[in-house]
Amino acid sequence: MYTNQPHVIFQSDPNWQHQLMQKRDMLMGTLHPHVGRTLRVTTLDGHTYEGVLVNLDGHHVYLQVTSHGHHHGQNRPIYTPAQYNQILTLVLFELLVIVLLS
């Protein structure tokens, strides 16, 4: 039997939502004064990036990377000239470690 009622397949715990929003606000307040400075960022998946923090919003960190600063794990890919100074968008909630380099 088919119904037009939507079926919720996931709903987060209200306590988890509150904690996540608090962490987001704390991270935004911590990072905002460092716009324009060089950072090293490691994601939950183990990818590491280095670049200049150019902007952030409630969901993303925008990092300007060069061929020397954008790499995944232990392997550095080969870069073309078009890839120099790209703005990399990283999901704020996937960031595990952020290190200020300058």
Coordinates of C-alpha atoms in Angstrom, one line a residue:
M1 CA 0.0 0.0 0.0
Y2 CA 1.4 3.4 -1.1
T3 CA 0.9 6.5 1.0
N4 CA 1.8 10.1 0.3
Q5 CA 3.2 10.4 3.8
P6 CA 7.0 11.0 3.9
H7 CA 8.9 8.5 6.0
V8 CA 11.6 9.9 8.2
I9 CA 14.7 7.7 7.7
F10 CA 16.9 9.7 10.1
Q11 CA 16.4 12.3 12.7
S12 CA 19.3 13.4 14.9
D13 CA 19.1 13.5 18.7
P14 CA 18.1 17.0 19.9
N15 CA 21.1 17.0 22.4
W16 CA 23.4 16.2 19.5
Q17 CA 22.0 19.0 17.4
H18 CA 22.6 21.5 20.3
Q19 CA 26.1 20.4 20.8
L20 CA 26.9 20.5 17.1
M21 CA 25.6 24.1 16.9
Q22 CA 27.7 25.1 19.9
K23 CA 30.8 23.6 18.3
R24 CA 30.1 25.3 15.0
D25 CA 29.7 28.7 16.8
M26 CA 32.9 28.1 18.8
L27 CA 34.9 27.1 15.7
M28 CA 33.6 30.1 13.7
G29 CA 34.6 32.5 16.6
T30 CA 38.0 30.8 16.8
L31 CA 38.7 30.9 13.0
H32 CA 37.3 34.3 12.1
P33 CA 40.2 36.3 13.5
H34 CA 42.6 34.3 11.4
V35 CA 41.2 35.1 7.9
G36 CA 44.1 35.9 5.7
R37 CA 46.6 33.7 7.6
T38 CA 48.1 30.4 6.5
L39 CA 46.6 27.2 8.0
R40 CA 47.1 23.5 7.8
V41 CA 43.8 21.6 8.0
T42 CA 43.3 17.9 8.5
T43 CA 39.9 16.4 7.8
L44 CA 38.2 13.5 9.5
D45 CA 39.2 11.3 6.5
G46 CA 42.9 12.1 7.0
H47 CA 43.3 14.6 4.1
T48 CA 45.6 17.4 4.8
Y49 CA 45.6 20.8 3.1
E50 CA 47.7 24.0 3.6
G51 CA 46.7 27.4 2.4
V52 CA 45.4 30.8 3.3
L53 CA 42.1 31.1 5.0
V54 CA 40.2 33.4 2.7
N55 CA 36.7 33.1 4.1
L56 CA 34.3 31.0 6.2
D57 CA 30.6 30.8 6.8
G58 CA 28.5 28.6 9.1
H59 CA 29.1 25.5 6.9
H60 CA 32.4 25.9 5.0
V61 CA 36.0 27.0 5.3
Y62 CA 37.5 28.5 2.1
L63 CA 41.2 27.9 1.8
Q64 CA 43.3 29.3 -1.0
V65 CA 45.8 26.5 -1.9
T66 CA 48.8 26.4 -4.1
S67 CA 50.4 23.4 -5.7
H68 CA 52.6 23.0 -2.5
G69 CA 49.7 23.3 -0.1
H70 CA 47.0 21.0 -1.4
H71 CA 47.6 17.4 -0.9
H72 CA 45.8 14.2 0.2
G73 CA 47.3 12.0 2.8
Q74 CA 50.9 10.9 1.9
N75 CA 50.6 11.3 -1.8
R76 CA 50.9 14.6 -3.7
P77 CA 49.3 14.6 -7.1
I78 CA 50.8 16.3 -10.2
Y79 CA 49.4 19.8 -10.8
T80 CA 48.7 21.7 -13.9
P81 CA 49.1 25.5 -14.1
A82 CA 45.3 25.9 -13.9
Q83 CA 45.3 24.4 -10.4
Y84 CA 47.6 27.1 -8.8
N85 CA 45.9 29.3 -6.2
Q86 CA 42.6 27.6 -6.2
I87 CA 40.0 28.2 -3.5
L88 CA 39.2 24.9 -1.8
T89 CA 35.9 24.6 0.0
L90 CA 36.0 22.3 3.0
V91 CA 33.0 21.3 5.1
L92 CA 33.4 22.9 8.6
F93 CA 32.1 19.8 10.4
E94 CA 34.6 17.5 8.7
L95 CA 37.6 19.3 10.1
L96 CA 39.6 17.4 12.7
V97 CA 42.7 19.5 13.2
I98 CA 43.4 23.2 12.3
V99 CA 47.0 24.5 12.8
L100 CA 47.9 28.1 12.4
L101 CA 51.2 28.3 10.3
S102 CA 51.7 32.1 10.1

